[in-house]
Amino acid sequence: MHHRFSRWIVPTILLAALTAAVPARRDSFSLVLERDGNAWRATCDAGCAWTEVGTSRPALFGSTIVVDNYGLKGWLAQHDTSAAFEFKVTADGENGWKSEGLKGTAWTELGFRCATSPCRARITETGVEGVR
């Protein structure tokens, strides 16, 4: 009897270990974020409920916006728990920004700087790359 019992325990423990090692599923998204001084604009190619959104905020340095699959909002706005992805973005210098992944991203922090304005970059669930 001991032999039959152990044949069931080992596969069950192995299955539990394999299940725990699988990373959480992330929905894919792809958007281009553009910063031009105090103005932000984003164009979404995939994974969003919007195509293009934008905002202009006076004295943007130090202020933060949040981007999710529903659009752009201020940092103090209520967060939508149903959002598939969410990250906050803060101006960094004259032509750059830094970001913190809040939900649905494989990255926790990233940043981007451009030599000139406007500064444009493609952001996905896995990272960032420059675009012209």
CSV table of C-alpha atoms in Angstrom, one decimal:
chain,number,residue,atom,x,y,z
A,1,MET,CA,0.0,0.0,0.0
A,2,HIS,CA,2.8,2.4,0.7
A,3,HIS,CA,4.1,2.0,-2.8
A,4,ARG,CA,0.8,3.0,-4.5
A,5,PHE,CA,0.4,6.0,-2.2
A,6,SER,CA,3.8,7.4,-3.0
A,7,ARG,CA,3.1,7.2,-6.8
A,8,TRP,CA,0.3,9.7,-6.3
A,9,ILE,CA,2.2,12.1,-4.0
A,10,VAL,CA,5.3,12.6,-6.2
A,11,PRO,CA,3.3,13.7,-9.3
A,12,THR,CA,1.1,15.9,-7.2
A,13,ILE,CA,4.1,17.7,-5.6
A,14,LEU,CA,5.8,18.0,-9.0
A,15,LEU,CA,2.6,19.5,-10.5
A,16,ALA,CA,2.3,22.0,-7.7
A,17,ALA,CA,5.9,23.1,-8.1
A,18,LEU,CA,5.4,23.6,-11.9
A,19,THR,CA,2.2,25.5,-11.4
A,20,ALA,CA,3.9,27.9,-8.9
A,21,ALA,CA,6.8,28.5,-11.3
A,22,VAL,CA,4.6,29.8,-14.1
A,23,PRO,CA,4.6,33.6,-14.2
A,24,ALA,CA,1.4,35.6,-14.0
A,25,ARG,CA,-0.2,36.1,-17.5
A,26,ARG,CA,0.0,39.6,-18.8
A,27,ASP,CA,-2.2,41.0,-21.5
A,28,SER,CA,0.0,42.5,-24.3
A,29,PHE,CA,-0.3,46.2,-25.1
A,30,SER,CA,1.7,48.6,-27.3
A,31,LEU,CA,1.5,52.4,-27.2
A,32,VAL,CA,3.6,55.4,-28.2
A,33,LEU,CA,4.0,57.9,-25.5
A,34,GLU,CA,5.0,61.4,-26.5
A,35,ARG,CA,6.1,64.3,-24.3
A,36,ASP,CA,6.5,67.8,-25.7
A,37,GLY,CA,7.2,70.2,-22.8
A,38,ASN,CA,4.1,70.2,-20.6
A,39,ALA,CA,2.0,68.2,-23.1
A,40,TRP,CA,1.6,64.4,-23.1
A,41,ARG,CA,0.0,62.4,-25.9
A,42,ALA,CA,-0.4,58.7,-26.3
A,43,THR,CA,-1.4,56.6,-29.3
A,44,CYS,CA,-2.3,53.0,-28.7
A,45,ASP,CA,-1.7,50.3,-31.3
A,46,ALA,CA,-2.9,47.3,-29.2
A,47,GLY,CA,-4.5,46.4,-25.9
A,48,CYS,CA,-6.3,49.6,-25.1
A,49,ALA,CA,-9.9,50.8,-25.1
A,50,TRP,CA,-8.7,54.1,-26.7
A,51,THR,CA,-6.8,55.0,-29.8
A,52,GLU,CA,-5.4,58.5,-28.9
A,53,VAL,CA,-5.4,60.5,-25.7
A,54,GLY,CA,-3.6,63.6,-24.5
A,55,THR,CA,-3.3,66.1,-21.7
A,56,SER,CA,-1.4,69.4,-21.1
A,57,ARG,CA,-0.5,70.3,-17.5
A,58,PRO,CA,1.1,73.5,-16.4
A,59,ALA,CA,4.3,73.1,-14.4
A,60,LEU,CA,4.5,69.4,-15.3
A,61,PHE,CA,7.9,68.8,-13.7
A,62,GLY,CA,7.2,66.9,-10.5
A,63,SER,CA,3.6,66.0,-11.5
A,64,THR,CA,2.5,62.5,-12.4
A,65,ILE,CA,0.0,61.0,-14.8
A,66,VAL,CA,-1.2,57.5,-14.9
A,67,VAL,CA,-1.7,55.5,-18.2
A,68,ASP,CA,-3.9,52.4,-18.3
A,69,ASN,CA,-5.9,50.6,-20.9
A,70,TYR,CA,-8.7,53.1,-20.4
A,71,GLY,CA,-6.7,56.3,-21.0
A,72,LEU,CA,-4.7,59.0,-19.1
A,73,LYS,CA,-5.5,60.4,-15.6
A,74,GLY,CA,-4.0,62.3,-12.8
A,75,TRP,CA,-2.1,60.5,-10.1
A,76,LEU,CA,-4.7,61.4,-7.5
A,77,ALA,CA,-7.6,60.1,-9.6
A,78,GLN,CA,-9.3,56.9,-8.4
A,79,HIS,CA,-7.7,53.8,-9.8
A,80,ASP,CA,-9.8,51.3,-11.8
A,81,THR,CA,-9.2,47.8,-10.4
A,82,SER,CA,-10.4,46.3,-13.7
A,83,ALA,CA,-7.5,47.9,-15.7
A,84,ALA,CA,-5.4,45.3,-17.5
A,85,PHE,CA,-2.3,47.4,-17.2
A,86,GLU,CA,-1.4,50.6,-15.4
A,87,PHE,CA,1.8,52.7,-15.0
A,88,LYS,CA,2.6,56.1,-13.7
A,89,VAL,CA,4.8,58.5,-15.7
A,90,THR,CA,6.7,61.6,-14.4
A,91,ALA,CA,8.6,64.2,-16.3
A,92,ASP,CA,12.4,63.8,-16.0
A,93,GLY,CA,14.5,66.7,-17.2
A,94,GLU,CA,13.7,68.8,-20.3
A,95,ASN,CA,13.1,65.9,-22.7
A,96,GLY,CA,12.6,62.8,-20.8
A,97,TRP,CA,10.4,60.8,-18.4
A,98,LYS,CA,10.5,58.0,-15.9
A,99,SER,CA,7.8,55.4,-15.3
A,100,GLU,CA,6.8,52.9,-12.6
A,101,GLY,CA,4.8,49.8,-13.5
A,102,LEU,CA,1.8,49.4,-11.2
A,103,LYS,CA,-0.1,46.5,-12.9
A,104,GLY,CA,0.2,44.3,-15.9
A,105,THR,CA,3.8,45.0,-16.8
A,106,ALA,CA,6.9,42.8,-16.7
A,107,TRP,CA,8.9,45.8,-15.7
A,108,THR,CA,8.8,47.8,-12.5
A,109,GLU,CA,10.7,50.9,-13.5
A,110,LEU,CA,11.9,52.4,-16.8
A,111,GLY,CA,12.8,55.7,-18.2
A,112,PHE,CA,13.5,57.4,-21.5
A,113,ARG,CA,15.4,60.5,-22.6
A,114,CYS,CA,15.5,62.2,-26.0
A,115,ALA,CA,18.0,64.7,-27.4
A,116,THR,CA,15.2,66.9,-28.7
A,117,SER,CA,11.6,67.6,-28.1
A,118,PRO,CA,9.1,66.0,-28.7
A,119,CYS,CA,10.3,62.9,-27.0
A,120,ARG,CA,8.6,59.7,-28.3
A,121,ALA,CA,8.9,56.1,-27.2
A,122,ARG,CA,7.0,52.8,-27.7
A,123,ILE,CA,6.0,51.2,-24.4
A,124,THR,CA,4.8,47.6,-24.2
A,125,GLU,CA,4.2,45.2,-21.3
A,126,THR,CA,7.9,44.1,-21.6
A,127,GLY,CA,9.7,47.4,-22.0
A,128,VAL,CA,10.5,50.6,-24.0
A,129,GLU,CA,12.1,51.6,-27.2
A,130,GLY,CA,12.6,54.8,-29.1
A,131,VAL,CA,10.6,55.8,-32.2
A,132,ARG,CA,10.9,58.6,-34.6
